Amino acid sequence: MTATSVIELLRQQIESCEAQLRDLRQQLAEAEHDQQQEQTHDRLRHATDPHGDPLGHDMNFGIHDDFRSEVFAALSHVEADKPSAPRWPLDKSEYKRYGRQLIMPEIGLQGQLRLKNASVLIVGVGGLGCPAAAYLVGAGVGILGLIDGDTVEESNLHRQILHSTGRVGMTKVDSARIALNSLNPNVKLVAHTSHLTPESAIRILQLYDIILDCTDTPASRYLISDTCVLLGKPLVSASALRTEGQLMVLNNPPLRAGDSRGGPCYRCVFPKPPPPESVVTCGDGGILGPVVGVMGILQALEAIKLLTRNAQPPLTSEPMLAQPSDPPSLLIFSAYANPMFRSIRLRTRKPKCAACSAQASVTAKALESGSLDYVQFCGTVNPVDALSPSERISVDNYAKLRLAINPFTGMEPSKESHILVDVREKVQYDLCSLEGSINIPFSMVSHTSSHPYNEGNGRQQGAEEQTWVSSLRAYPDKPIVVICRRGNDSQITVRKMKELGLDNGGQRWIGDIKGGLKAWGQTVDRDFPDY
Amino acid sequence: MGNIKFSVEFSGGLQDLFGQKKIPIPSDKNEDQIQLPKLLPGESLKLKHVIDGLAAKLKGRNAKLKLFVQGDKGFYEVTPGILVLINDSDWELEGEYEYEIQSGDQVLFVSTLHGG
């Protein structure tokens, strides 16, 4: 059993390394191809050989030799005189590459030049950052900065489209650079391979024209917004969870703090952070790839709109008026609603905002000195610690209880001796579960009031809740073992069961399994799926 | 107030808290009904009454209640991180808790998302 799993592990590792090698070879081939093309291109541009020139070919016929040499002398003279002055504002290959957006009135030559001269920073190269970066690099921004301190994990790949199977374990920034460079080698990519900190935020963000917040925690959202206000940069902020996404363009226009005509910042909209227990991550709540993809692409779109604003002067007959900024709004995307998009009007700058008002307490000095603790400001969730050691059992001991042969009866495993309650939601329970367990979803447990007679939620619900409680009451002698994904909800469930009196005043043992199914998969049953 | 018909909607995960995306008020379904105060003649229904009524539906489930309202100050305040919108515009533009509900209003509670 142990030997085969080691062999299997090695096989998987070799397979992964080979995939990575294949991937690298392909990247190398592409990079070499690009370089070769560039060199050929340069040679063509600087070629003086008239025979290679289509123009020279035409002139070979019916023209005096003297005149010909004069013309060539003149042509080569011009070229020798101004070797660096380009004939067109964009490189020939750029006309070709960006042709489909160049011919749009919203972009045009001026818009493309603005993109080329612009620098954009992407904070977080995950589900939002990957598609946002891909479209901005595709569109030809001059410089793209990437910040992330994480490495690529297998569970990222369904949505973080710049990364690949072969690059699992690589830093997200490096993985993204490889993909983006092969997409468009004209864009200069700047790597910042550690997470943004209050001390480094100003130094890094000041290098860029527009910031995209593609992060996933409230602390980083406040930090990025505050820094954008201090530096006068517009901020395109998005987030996504499960089937929904939200998008805001903040600090737009990015006027200085105290100027009420400036756009609201993240603190204007959310002056106080949410309670930490209400913050759900993609790892816990789930995320559908295209949902976060849509939001990342919308961020790229808003950045392009901001960079190319007023790039095309209006027709001469119309008065020259600068387009005003769009009024501040929050776009809500909901994949399973109809309609899927909904835009709501947001407030303007908050007169007493801590970041962007005249009374702002967030200053560059406070930020750089590290005296603003964003993690503390947003709070953290303490690990659940609701039970005493005697109410908890380790996965190893539970495995013994479950699998060991009973020394008295000789053979009967102890599986039937207790009730194993799995409190993960049904959809997770259906993915994989321990044999013999029963599923009582945590949402049902937490819907159940500990004081049944104070129930104010309507009859039907009350009756339903009673079912799981009474079914456990029907076997008053069997100990109850509760398990969940990581060992938090199981503790709360044990508490609730005791409040409901299911332990018969302490006569029946009720407890949970420490570390949940994650620990079970790591130490007891290596084949148990980890999702 | 008997004639006022409006709706309450939830987004950003709050729909899971209430088990509904949208509750029409008054509702056809008994279990969706929310308790609203009896108003004296001339008194009007305010947004704070609706918030109290919604909070009452979560009573007895403290962990959930706190995700919607906080009652530290002796009255219910919407939990930070939740935007309240009246007919698709920020409630700060409309008078917040004191806003007088009109027939046909759509009140939307949006919890901010953080994933990315």
XYZ file of C-alpha atoms in Angstrom, chain B:
116
model
C -49.517 51.604 4.452
C -51.889 48.855 3.395
C -51.517 49.848 -0.235
C -47.745 50.053 -0.407
C -46.188 47.328 -2.505
C -42.429 47.145 -2.824
C -39.690 44.556 -3.047
C -36.540 43.632 -1.198
C -33.676 41.972 -3.058
C -30.407 40.408 -1.960
C -27.044 40.031 -3.691
C -23.426 39.163 -2.913
C -24.306 36.170 -0.721
C -27.099 37.741 1.357
C -29.584 35.737 -0.694
C -28.241 32.625 1.048
C -28.885 34.228 4.420
C -32.552 34.797 3.613
C -32.981 31.824 1.300
C -34.430 34.203 -1.314
C -33.152 36.488 -4.047
C -36.221 38.670 -3.945
C -39.090 39.100 -1.502
C -42.160 40.996 -2.693
C -43.898 42.850 0.113
C -46.605 41.997 0.869
C -45.767 38.421 -0.112
C -48.137 35.677 -1.239
C -46.138 33.156 0.722
C -46.719 33.087 4.421
C -43.128 32.217 5.364
C -41.753 35.189 3.407
C -43.923 37.688 5.251
C -41.951 40.211 7.256
C -43.292 41.901 10.347
C -43.786 45.621 9.855
C -44.936 47.991 12.578
C -48.521 49.238 12.748
C -48.305 52.829 11.679
C -50.413 55.648 13.031
C -52.398 57.713 10.540
C -50.045 60.126 8.809
C -46.992 58.057 9.734
C -45.065 56.523 6.885
C -43.128 53.291 6.488
C -39.418 53.876 6.704
C -36.471 51.823 5.569
C -35.453 51.205 9.192
C -38.767 49.408 9.764
C -38.051 47.115 6.837
C -34.543 46.392 8.172
C -35.984 45.548 11.598
C -38.530 43.251 9.963
C -35.840 41.445 7.984
C -33.624 41.136 11.062
C -36.539 39.544 12.943
C -36.489 36.727 10.395
C -32.935 35.865 11.465
C -33.625 35.954 15.192
C -32.454 32.941 17.130
C -29.602 32.487 14.666
C -27.105 34.905 16.087
C -24.167 34.109 13.804
C -26.372 34.810 10.781
C -28.039 37.874 12.221
C -24.642 39.529 12.691
C -23.912 39.120 9.011
C -26.896 41.357 8.272
C -27.239 43.788 11.162
C -25.308 44.840 14.253
C -27.233 45.917 17.292
C -24.458 47.227 19.526
C -25.969 50.705 19.742
C -29.410 49.551 20.861
C -30.867 49.687 17.369
C -30.101 47.742 14.231
C -27.430 49.060 11.907
C -26.655 47.350 8.631
C -23.404 45.375 8.975
C -20.333 47.079 7.419
C -19.616 45.784 3.944
C -23.291 45.830 2.943
C -24.478 48.460 0.501
C -28.121 49.459 0.602
C -29.613 50.655 -2.656
C -32.955 52.197 -3.279
C -34.055 51.913 -6.889
C -30.463 51.265 -7.954
C -28.901 54.182 -6.198
C -26.865 54.420 -3.003
C -29.113 55.015 0.011
C -26.852 57.812 1.211
C -28.363 59.803 -1.635
C -31.861 59.018 -0.334
C -31.775 59.533 3.450
C -30.634 56.108 4.657
C -32.666 54.661 7.560
C -35.235 57.475 7.460
C -36.067 56.997 3.791
C -39.840 56.760 3.325
C -40.760 53.691 1.311
C -42.834 54.466 -1.785
C -45.012 52.033 -3.655
C -43.009 50.279 -6.365
C -39.642 50.780 -4.652
C -36.901 48.221 -5.048
C -34.654 47.949 -2.023
C -31.439 46.036 -2.710
C -28.971 44.796 -0.103
C -25.565 43.975 -1.610
C -22.828 42.333 0.383
C -19.407 43.199 -0.966
C -17.400 40.334 -2.383
C -13.687 39.872 -1.806
C -12.645 36.873 -3.879
C -10.388 37.359 -6.844
